[in-house]
Amino acid sequence: MLTRFPPKYASKRDLPAFQLEGLRWTVSHAFRNSPFYRGRLEGAGVSPGDIRSIGDLARLPFTDADDLRDGYPLPLLSVDPREIVRIHSSSGTTGKRKILCYTQKDIDDWLYMFARCYELAGLSREDRVQICVGYGLWTAGAGFQLGAEKLGAMTIPAGPGNLDLQCTFLLDLQTTALCCTASMGLLLAEEVQARGIRDRLKLRKGILGAERTSDAMIATIRELLGVDRVYDIPGLTELYGPGTGLSCDAESGIHYWADHYILELLDPETLAPVAPGEIGEMVYTTLCKEAAPLIRYRSRDLTRFVEGDCPCGCILPRHDRILGRSDDMVVFRGVNIYPGQVDEVLSQVNGAGSEYQSHFTRREDGKDYMTLKVERATQAAQISDGALSGEISREIKRNLMISCAVEILPYGSLPRSERKTRRTFDDRRY
Ligand code: ZN
């Protein structure tokens, strides 16, 4: 249970009132101190006094990545620039960099959330945490590093890549926890296997962030590294950075820090809330962020809520793993396909590995075709290619309502990368 970095409200019942207080503070703070937000709120006909219930959130205007670019270099700025102690930046997928700024209180709040992630993962001062993510302008390095220091663990700021150095530290420092992207985790796990050093390691936990993960990928990493548990850590530069939630030992979703932000899941087309269990776009409103608060910020990330109480006992609410981005959605023969849906299907097919590519082509007949290239799992020699591909295409048909050709490849034949692995290849001409 969380004792050092507990939720800031006492019971689930208290959450709406707690969030309302933060929402009122945020709207009033942004209205008073940011010309951008004042303009937006006035444009929507809302003044801070209008926020009387949590339902009034729906009256607030949306913001998105374009607003960050328009306000470059310090978008959404809502404090005196002298209050800013740090900036972080991410290269947006298109156009200018996104720059986000932090007051000291913002940094403290972020590290509280991050230390809570480590605590929920069962880490303590006894642990040695090897951090294999990018440092510098990225939020990842600073977040993982300072969060682990706040917890009191020994930190090893190894950075990404350099598998030789990573293996040396794993052995010599007897690292107990590894933090990296899922792609890097897979690369390192395969390196550990190739070197045959698994049994000389003390690794027991992995914390994977920055990209979508699947059950199959996690199972492979767990097996090759010999760790007890792998956790999924979501995050977004605009929302402090990584560490805004964590999957728990019950393995039924990701607890998110609802005492620091409100998460809405909306239909990307209509912007109405999705029905329980449906996939929606994650839209964030912060409750205490000073320098660059977010009001209904559209992230384009997709997930669904996990309803009910978690068996682990944690009262913080849950969402599912990130199922992709609304930008990555592919429309194939009139059906919307999110990459995460393919992950989910493959995770349920015995013998299918975690690595795959979806290829979309348009042939002379004017029709669209999908080919799914899937690696075998490490231990799947006994299943024939034909049986495996038949099973996968039946499951894809059953779950996604689409027909596709399936090609089975030997384990290890698709490219690996240290950051995000590209899985969708759309070669259709429009
Ligand atoms: Zn839980």
Short mmCIF file of C-alpha atoms and ligand atoms in Angstrom, two decimals:
data_model
loop_
_atom_site.label_atom_id
_atom_site.label_comp_id
_atom_site.label_asym_id
_atom_site.label_seq_id
_atom_site.Cartn_x
_atom_site.Cartn_y
_atom_site.Cartn_z
CA MET A 1 0.00 0.00 0.00
CA LEU A 2 1.05 3.59 -0.53
CA THR A 3 2.25 4.99 2.79
CA ARG A 4 4.99 7.46 1.88
CA PHE A 5 3.30 9.00 -1.18
CA PRO A 6 -0.40 8.32 -0.53
CA PRO A 7 -3.42 9.71 -2.44
CA LYS A 8 -4.30 13.25 -1.32
CA TYR A 9 -7.92 12.32 -0.65
CA ALA A 10 -9.18 9.82 1.93
CA SER A 11 -11.73 7.71 0.06
CA LYS A 12 -13.15 7.30 -3.45
CA ARG A 13 -16.20 9.25 -2.32
CA ASP A 14 -14.07 12.32 -1.67
CA LEU A 15 -12.47 12.45 -5.12
CA PRO A 16 -15.06 14.63 -6.95
CA ALA A 17 -14.93 17.33 -4.24
CA PHE A 18 -11.13 17.18 -4.18
CA GLN A 19 -10.97 17.54 -7.97
CA LEU A 20 -13.53 20.37 -7.99
CA GLU A 21 -11.34 22.39 -5.64
CA GLY A 22 -8.32 21.88 -7.93
CA LEU A 23 -10.34 22.63 -11.04
CA ARG A 24 -11.59 25.91 -9.56
CA TRP A 25 -8.04 26.87 -8.61
CA THR A 26 -6.73 26.05 -12.10
CA VAL A 27 -9.41 27.99 -13.98
CA SER A 28 -9.05 31.00 -11.73
CA HIS A 29 -5.22 30.90 -11.85
CA ALA A 30 -5.16 30.56 -15.64
CA PHE A 31 -7.79 33.28 -16.13
CA ARG A 32 -5.93 35.75 -13.93
CA ASN A 33 -2.38 35.09 -15.11
CA SER A 34 -2.42 33.88 -18.72
CA PRO A 35 -3.59 36.10 -21.58
CA PHE A 36 -3.94 32.96 -23.70
CA TYR A 37 -6.28 31.22 -21.26
CA ARG A 38 -8.19 34.40 -20.48
CA GLY A 39 -8.89 34.81 -24.19
CA ARG A 40 -9.96 31.19 -24.58
CA LEU A 41 -12.20 31.21 -21.51
CA GLU A 42 -13.81 34.52 -22.47
CA GLY A 43 -14.32 33.15 -25.98
CA ALA A 44 -16.20 30.21 -24.46
CA GLY A 45 -18.21 32.56 -22.25
CA VAL A 46 -16.85 31.10 -19.02
CA SER A 47 -15.53 33.00 -16.01
CA PRO A 48 -13.90 31.36 -12.97
CA GLY A 49 -17.03 31.89 -10.83
CA ASP A 50 -19.01 29.66 -13.20
CA ILE A 51 -17.22 26.49 -12.07
CA ARG A 52 -19.56 25.15 -9.38
CA SER A 53 -19.52 21.39 -9.96
CA ILE A 54 -17.21 18.89 -11.62
CA GLY A 55 -19.77 18.71 -14.46
CA ASP A 56 -18.86 22.32 -15.37
CA LEU A 57 -15.64 20.90 -16.81
CA ALA A 58 -17.67 20.22 -19.97
CA ARG A 59 -18.15 23.99 -20.44
CA LEU A 60 -14.43 24.65 -20.72
CA PRO A 61 -12.70 25.07 -24.09
CA PHE A 62 -10.21 22.50 -25.40
CA THR A 63 -6.48 23.03 -25.92
CA ASP A 64 -4.05 20.97 -28.00
CA ALA A 65 -0.51 20.77 -29.38
CA ASP A 66 -1.20 23.61 -31.86
CA ASP A 67 -1.71 25.98 -28.92
CA LEU A 68 1.76 25.04 -27.65
CA ARG A 69 3.31 25.85 -31.03
CA ASP A 70 1.44 29.12 -31.37
CA GLY A 71 2.62 30.23 -27.93
CA TYR A 72 6.26 29.25 -28.57
CA PRO A 73 8.67 29.53 -26.75
CA LEU A 74 6.77 29.55 -23.43
CA PRO A 75 3.20 28.54 -24.22
CA LEU A 76 0.44 28.51 -21.61
CA LEU A 77 2.69 30.60 -19.35
CA SER A 78 0.68 31.47 -16.22
CA VAL A 79 3.36 32.74 -13.81
CA ASP A 80 6.01 35.45 -13.68
CA PRO A 81 8.94 34.03 -15.74
CA ARG A 82 11.16 34.52 -12.68
CA GLU A 83 9.16 31.74 -10.97
CA ILE A 84 10.32 29.23 -13.58
CA VAL A 85 13.16 26.97 -12.46
CA ARG A 86 13.28 24.49 -15.35
CA ILE A 87 12.17 23.84 -18.88
CA HIS A 88 11.79 20.54 -20.69
CA SER A 89 11.20 19.97 -24.35
CA SER A 90 10.00 17.26 -26.68
CA SER A 91 10.29 17.24 -30.43
CA GLY A 92 6.69 17.13 -31.57
CA THR A 93 6.01 14.72 -34.42
CA THR A 94 5.54 17.69 -36.73
CA GLY A 95 6.92 21.20 -36.71
CA LYS A 96 8.39 23.12 -33.83
CA ARG A 97 9.56 21.68 -30.53
CA LYS A 98 7.20 21.72 -27.60
CA ILE A 99 8.68 23.58 -24.65
CA LEU A 100 7.12 23.24 -21.21
CA CYS A 101 8.13 25.16 -18.09
CA TYR A 102 8.01 24.33 -14.38
CA THR A 103 8.00 26.23 -11.10
CA GLN A 104 9.73 24.63 -8.10
CA LYS A 105 6.30 23.52 -6.84
CA ASP A 106 5.59 21.88 -10.22
CA ILE A 107 8.86 19.96 -9.95
CA ASP A 108 8.06 18.94 -6.36
CA ASP A 109 4.58 17.73 -7.36
CA TRP A 110 6.01 15.77 -10.29
CA LEU A 111 8.59 14.06 -8.10
CA TYR A 112 5.91 13.20 -5.53
CA MET A 113 3.97 11.48 -8.32
CA PHE A 114 7.10 9.77 -9.62
CA ALA A 115 8.20 8.53 -6.20
CA ARG A 116 4.65 7.17 -5.79
CA CYS A 117 5.19 5.13 -8.98
CA TYR A 118 8.28 3.52 -7.48
CA GLU A 119 6.49 2.93 -4.19
CA LEU A 120 3.52 1.27 -5.95
CA ALA A 121 6.02 -0.95 -7.79
CA GLY A 122 7.29 -2.09 -4.39
CA LEU A 123 10.67 -0.34 -4.58
CA SER A 124 12.43 1.09 -1.52
CA ARG A 125 15.80 2.39 -0.29
CA GLU A 126 17.09 -1.17 -0.67
CA ASP A 127 16.80 -0.98 -4.45
CA ARG A 128 19.36 -0.12 -7.11
CA VAL A 129 17.67 1.48 -10.06
CA GLN A 130 19.33 1.46 -13.49
CA ILE A 131 17.81 4.21 -15.61
CA CYS A 132 18.28 3.57 -19.34
CA VAL A 133 16.31 6.48 -20.81
CA GLY A 134 17.34 9.74 -22.49
CA TYR A 135 18.63 12.56 -20.27
CA GLY A 136 18.78 16.27 -21.09
CA LEU A 137 15.83 18.18 -22.51
CA TRP A 138 13.63 15.11 -22.39
CA THR A 139 11.45 14.70 -19.33
CA ALA A 140 12.30 11.00 -19.01
CA GLY A 141 15.84 11.18 -17.54
CA ALA A 142 15.10 13.89 -14.98
CA GLY A 143 11.82 12.29 -13.93
CA PHE A 144 13.09 8.74 -13.44
CA GLN A 145 16.30 9.99 -11.81
CA LEU A 146 14.94 12.53 -9.32
CA GLY A 147 11.89 10.39 -8.52
CA ALA A 148 14.15 7.48 -7.53
CA GLU A 149 16.34 9.80 -5.46
CA LYS A 150 13.25 11.12 -3.68
CA LEU A 151 12.36 7.52 -2.85
CA GLY A 152 15.90 7.07 -1.54
CA ALA A 153 17.01 4.28 -3.86
CA MET A 154 20.52 4.04 -5.35
CA THR A 155 20.32 5.40 -8.89
CA ILE A 156 22.45 4.45 -11.89
CA PRO A 157 21.92 7.05 -14.65
CA ALA A 158 23.10 4.78 -17.48
CA GLY A 159 21.18 6.49 -20.27
CA PRO A 160 19.80 4.69 -23.35
CA GLY A 161 21.63 2.28 -25.64
CA ASN A 162 25.15 0.94 -25.04
CA LEU A 163 24.21 -2.66 -24.26
CA ASP A 164 27.73 -3.54 -23.19
CA LEU A 165 27.78 -0.86 -20.48
CA GLN A 166 24.25 -1.80 -19.38
CA CYS A 167 25.24 -5.45 -18.91
CA THR A 168 28.38 -4.47 -17.01
CA PHE A 169 26.37 -2.36 -14.54
CA LEU A 170 23.67 -5.01 -14.20
CA LEU A 171 26.37 -7.46 -13.14
CA ASP A 172 28.83 -5.30 -11.19
CA LEU A 173 26.32 -3.13 -9.32
CA GLN A 174 23.74 -5.92 -8.96
CA THR A 175 20.94 -3.66 -10.20
CA THR A 176 17.50 -4.64 -8.86
CA ALA A 177 15.24 -2.46 -11.02
CA LEU A 178 15.44 -1.40 -14.65
CA CYS A 179 13.72 1.67 -16.17
CA CYS A 180 13.54 1.98 -19.97
CA THR A 181 11.30 1.93 -23.02
CA ALA A 182 9.73 -1.40 -23.90
CA SER A 183 11.86 -1.56 -27.07
CA MET A 184 15.05 -0.98 -25.08
CA GLY A 185 13.87 -3.55 -22.51
CA LEU A 186 13.49 -6.13 -25.26
CA LEU A 187 16.93 -5.34 -26.73
CA LEU A 188 18.58 -5.63 -23.33
CA ALA A 189 16.68 -8.82 -22.48
CA GLU A 190 17.90 -10.42 -25.71
CA GLU A 191 21.46 -9.28 -24.98
CA VAL A 192 21.30 -10.79 -21.49
CA GLN A 193 20.09 -14.03 -23.04
CA ALA A 194 22.83 -14.02 -25.70
CA ARG A 195 25.48 -13.52 -23.01
CA GLY A 196 23.94 -16.18 -20.76
CA ILE A 197 24.22 -13.95 -17.67
CA ARG A 198 20.62 -14.04 -16.45
CA ASP A 199 21.31 -16.20 -13.43
CA ARG A 200 24.08 -13.92 -12.18
CA LEU A 201 21.76 -10.87 -12.10
CA LYS A 202 19.72 -9.56 -9.15
CA LEU A 203 17.06 -7.86 -11.30
CA ARG A 204 13.53 -8.21 -9.90
CA LYS A 205 11.51 -5.36 -11.41
CA GLY A 206 11.22 -3.56 -14.72
CA ILE A 207 9.45 -0.23 -15.29
CA LEU A 208 8.69 0.40 -18.95
CA GLY A 209 7.55 3.71 -20.38
CA ALA A 210 7.29 5.99 -23.41
CA GLU A 211 5.53 3.62 -25.78
CA ARG A 212 2.79 1.09 -26.03
CA THR A 213 3.47 -2.29 -24.51
CA SER A 214 1.68 -5.59 -25.00
CA ASP A 215 1.29 -8.63 -22.77
CA ALA A 216 3.41 -10.64 -25.21
CA MET A 217 6.28 -8.13 -25.16
CA ILE A 218 6.16 -7.95 -21.35
CA ALA A 219 6.15 -11.76 -21.08
CA THR A 220 9.27 -12.00 -23.29
CA ILE A 221 11.14 -9.32 -21.32
CA ARG A 222 10.15 -10.92 -18.03
CA GLU A 223 11.29 -14.34 -19.10
CA LEU A 224 14.62 -13.34 -20.64
CA LEU A 225 15.60 -11.02 -17.78
CA GLY A 226 14.26 -13.25 -15.03
CA VAL A 227 12.37 -10.37 -13.35
CA ASP A 228 9.30 -10.94 -11.14
CA ARG A 229 7.30 -8.04 -12.47
CA VAL A 230 7.18 -5.49 -15.24
CA TYR A 231 5.22 -2.24 -14.79
CA ASP A 232 3.80 0.11 -17.37
CA ILE A 233 4.48 3.81 -16.68
CA PRO A 234 2.57 6.36 -18.80
CA GLY A 235 3.36 10.05 -19.18
CA LEU A 236 3.27 13.11 -21.35
CA THR A 237 5.66 16.09 -21.44
CA GLU A 238 2.74 18.53 -21.36
CA LEU A 239 1.53 16.82 -18.16
CA TYR A 240 4.82 17.09 -16.20
CA GLY A 241 6.41 14.07 -18.01
CA PRO A 242 6.41 10.33 -17.32
CA GLY A 243 5.24 9.08 -13.93
CA THR A 244 1.61 10.18 -14.05
CA GLY A 245 0.43 6.67 -13.19
CA LEU A 246 1.57 3.05 -12.93
CA SER A 247 0.21 -0.45 -13.49
CA CYS A 248 0.00 -2.45 -10.26
CA ASP A 249 0.61 -6.03 -9.12
CA ALA A 250 -3.03 -6.94 -9.84
CA GLU A 251 -2.17 -6.38 -13.53
CA SER A 252 -5.58 -5.00 -14.35
CA GLY A 253 -4.87 -1.55 -15.67
CA ILE A 254 -2.86 1.53 -14.77
CA HIS A 255 -3.64 3.55 -11.64
CA TYR A 256 -3.49 7.24 -12.52
CA TRP A 257 -2.88 10.14 -10.20
CA ALA A 258 -6.38 11.64 -10.09
CA ASP A 259 -5.31 13.84 -7.17
CA HIS A 260 -3.11 15.81 -9.61
CA TYR A 261 -5.19 15.82 -12.80
CA ILE A 262 -8.61 15.03 -14.22
CA LEU A 263 -8.67 12.52 -17.05
CA GLU A 264 -11.53 12.56 -19.54
CA LEU A 265 -11.91 9.97 -22.32
CA LEU A 266 -13.66 11.51 -25.30
CA ASP A 267 -14.67 10.36 -28.75
CA PRO A 268 -12.00 12.01 -31.01
CA GLU A 269 -14.66 12.96 -33.58
CA THR A 270 -17.62 14.17 -31.49
CA LEU A 271 -15.63 15.13 -28.33
CA ALA A 272 -18.39 13.58 -26.22
CA PRO A 273 -17.46 11.24 -23.32
CA VAL A 274 -17.24 7.61 -24.46
CA ALA A 275 -19.43 4.90 -22.89
CA PRO A 276 -17.84 2.82 -20.08
CA GLY A 277 -15.33 0.35 -21.52
CA GLU A 278 -15.11 2.13 -24.88
CA ILE A 279 -11.85 3.50 -26.32
CA GLY A 280 -11.48 7.29 -26.14
CA GLU A 281 -8.90 10.08 -26.46
CA MET A 282 -7.19 11.05 -23.20
CA VAL A 283 -7.94 14.69 -22.35
CA TYR A 284 -6.17 16.22 -19.35
CA THR A 285 -6.99 19.02 -16.92
CA THR A 286 -4.43 19.67 -14.19
CA LEU A 287 -5.40 20.48 -10.59
CA CYS A 288 -2.29 22.20 -9.19
CA LYS A 289 0.13 22.90 -12.07
CA GLU A 290 1.39 26.48 -11.86
CA ALA A 291 3.71 27.43 -14.72
CA ALA A 292 1.86 25.79 -17.63
CA PRO A 293 -1.50 24.46 -16.44
CA LEU A 294 -3.55 22.29 -18.78
CA ILE A 295 -7.24 22.83 -19.39
CA ARG A 296 -8.87 20.03 -21.39
CA TYR A 297 -5.65 19.29 -23.25
CA ARG A 298 -6.19 16.82 -26.09
CA SER A 299 -3.29 14.34 -26.03
CA ARG A 300 -4.39 12.15 -29.02
CA ASP A 301 -3.49 9.09 -26.89
CA LEU A 302 -6.17 6.42 -26.71
CA THR A 303 -7.26 4.15 -23.90
CA ARG A 304 -10.33 3.01 -21.97
CA PHE A 305 -11.27 3.29 -18.29
CA VAL A 306 -11.05 0.19 -16.09
CA GLU A 307 -14.16 0.27 -13.89
CA GLY A 308 -14.59 -0.96 -10.32
CA ASP A 309 -12.25 -1.44 -7.37
CA CYS A 310 -8.75 -2.80 -7.93
CA PRO A 311 -7.91 -6.04 -6.08
CA CYS A 312 -4.65 -4.37 -4.92
CA GLY A 313 -6.66 -2.02 -2.69
CA CYS A 314 -5.35 1.24 -4.16
CA ILE A 315 -8.17 3.82 -4.34
CA LEU A 316 -6.66 5.78 -7.25
CA PRO A 317 -8.71 5.13 -10.42
CA ARG A 318 -7.48 3.13 -13.42
CA HIS A 319 -7.22 3.32 -17.17
CA ASP A 320 -6.09 0.58 -19.55
CA ARG A 321 -2.67 0.67 -21.22
CA ILE A 322 -2.24 3.19 -24.03
CA LEU A 323 -3.74 1.62 -27.15
CA GLY A 324 -2.12 3.98 -29.65
CA ARG A 325 -2.75 7.50 -30.89
CA SER A 326 -5.74 8.82 -32.73
CA ASP A 327 -3.21 10.09 -35.36
CA ASP A 328 -1.97 6.50 -35.86
CA MET A 329 -5.44 5.19 -36.48
CA VAL A 330 -5.66 3.48 -39.85
CA VAL A 331 -8.94 3.30 -41.71
CA PHE A 332 -9.03 -0.03 -43.53
CA ARG A 333 -12.11 -0.93 -45.59
CA GLY A 334 -14.19 1.39 -43.44
CA VAL A 335 -12.98 -0.01 -40.11
CA ASN A 336 -10.94 2.06 -37.65
CA ILE A 337 -7.85 0.12 -36.52
CA TYR A 338 -5.70 1.26 -33.61
CA PRO A 339 -2.27 -0.38 -33.35
CA GLY A 340 -2.96 -1.38 -29.74
CA GLN A 341 -5.82 -3.60 -30.87
CA VAL A 342 -3.39 -5.74 -32.89
CA ASP A 343 -1.14 -6.00 -29.78
CA GLU A 344 -4.09 -7.22 -27.76
CA VAL A 345 -5.01 -9.93 -30.27
CA LEU A 346 -1.44 -11.23 -30.62
CA SER A 347 -1.04 -11.36 -26.85
CA GLN A 348 -3.85 -13.89 -26.75
CA VAL A 349 -2.52 -16.22 -29.45
CA ASN A 350 -0.30 -18.98 -28.14
CA GLY A 351 2.91 -19.12 -30.21
CA ALA A 352 2.73 -15.54 -31.52
CA GLY A 353 5.62 -13.28 -30.51
CA SER A 354 5.36 -9.64 -29.47
CA GLU A 355 6.99 -8.21 -32.60
CA TYR A 356 4.91 -7.52 -35.67
CA GLN A 357 4.33 -5.11 -38.55
CA SER A 358 1.03 -4.18 -40.21
CA HIS A 359 1.33 -3.38 -43.92
CA PHE A 360 -1.47 -1.73 -45.87
CA THR A 361 -1.45 -1.69 -49.68
CA ARG A 362 -3.86 -0.84 -52.49
CA ARG A 363 -3.82 -3.16 -55.52
CA GLU A 364 -4.91 -2.70 -59.15
CA ASP A 365 -8.39 -3.93 -58.30
CA GLY A 366 -8.75 -0.71 -56.25
CA LYS A 367 -9.19 -2.63 -53.00
CA ASP A 368 -7.12 -2.28 -49.85
CA TYR A 369 -5.20 -5.22 -48.43
CA MET A 370 -3.59 -5.77 -45.05
CA THR A 371 -0.68 -8.07 -44.38
CA LEU A 372 0.39 -8.76 -40.83
CA LYS A 373 3.98 -9.94 -40.39
CA VAL A 374 4.33 -11.65 -37.02
CA GLU A 375 7.35 -13.14 -35.31
CA ARG A 376 7.07 -16.47 -33.55
CA ALA A 377 7.37 -16.45 -29.77
CA THR A 378 10.76 -17.61 -28.45
CA GLN A 379 9.37 -21.06 -27.56
CA ALA A 380 7.01 -21.85 -30.42
CA ALA A 381 8.88 -24.34 -32.54
CA GLN A 382 6.20 -27.02 -32.29
CA ILE A 383 3.44 -25.00 -34.01
CA SER A 384 3.52 -24.98 -37.84
CA ASP A 385 3.51 -21.67 -39.72
CA GLY A 386 0.19 -22.56 -41.33
CA ALA A 387 -1.54 -23.35 -38.04
CA LEU A 388 -0.19 -20.20 -36.38
CA SER A 389 -1.10 -17.84 -39.23
CA GLY A 390 -4.57 -19.40 -39.48
CA GLU A 391 -5.15 -18.87 -35.76
CA ILE A 392 -3.96 -15.24 -35.91
CA SER A 393 -6.11 -14.32 -38.91
CA ARG A 394 -9.18 -15.94 -37.28
CA GLU A 395 -8.60 -13.95 -34.08
CA ILE A 396 -8.05 -10.70 -36.02
CA LYS A 397 -11.29 -11.34 -37.90
CA ARG A 398 -13.17 -12.11 -34.68
CA ASN A 399 -11.86 -9.09 -32.73
CA LEU A 400 -11.35 -6.38 -35.36
CA MET A 401 -13.86 -7.56 -38.02
CA ILE A 402 -11.27 -7.39 -40.79
CA SER A 403 -9.58 -9.94 -43.03
CA CYS A 404 -5.82 -9.91 -43.39
CA ALA A 405 -3.03 -12.12 -44.70
CA VAL A 406 -0.62 -13.30 -42.00
CA GLU A 407 3.05 -14.04 -42.57
CA ILE A 408 4.96 -15.86 -39.84
CA LEU A 409 8.62 -14.92 -39.38
CA PRO A 410 11.32 -16.56 -37.25
CA TYR A 411 11.90 -15.11 -33.77
CA GLY A 412 14.27 -12.12 -33.89
CA SER A 413 13.85 -11.29 -37.60
CA LEU A 414 12.00 -7.95 -37.33
CA PRO A 415 14.06 -4.84 -36.52
CA ARG A 416 14.40 -3.70 -32.89
CA SER A 417 15.05 -0.12 -31.81
CA GLU A 418 16.01 1.58 -28.58
CA ARG A 419 13.14 4.04 -28.68
CA LYS A 420 9.85 3.51 -30.36
CA THR A 421 9.41 0.67 -32.79
CA ARG A 422 7.49 1.45 -35.98
CA ARG A 423 4.75 -1.07 -36.58
CA THR A 424 2.37 0.45 -39.11
CA PHE A 425 3.34 0.79 -42.77
CA ASP A 426 0.63 2.36 -44.89
CA ASP A 427 1.66 2.29 -48.56
CA ARG A 428 -1.71 3.17 -50.01
CA ARG A 429 -1.84 6.17 -52.35
CA TYR A 430 -4.54 8.70 -51.59
ZN ZN B 1 -4.19 -1.94 -8.36
#
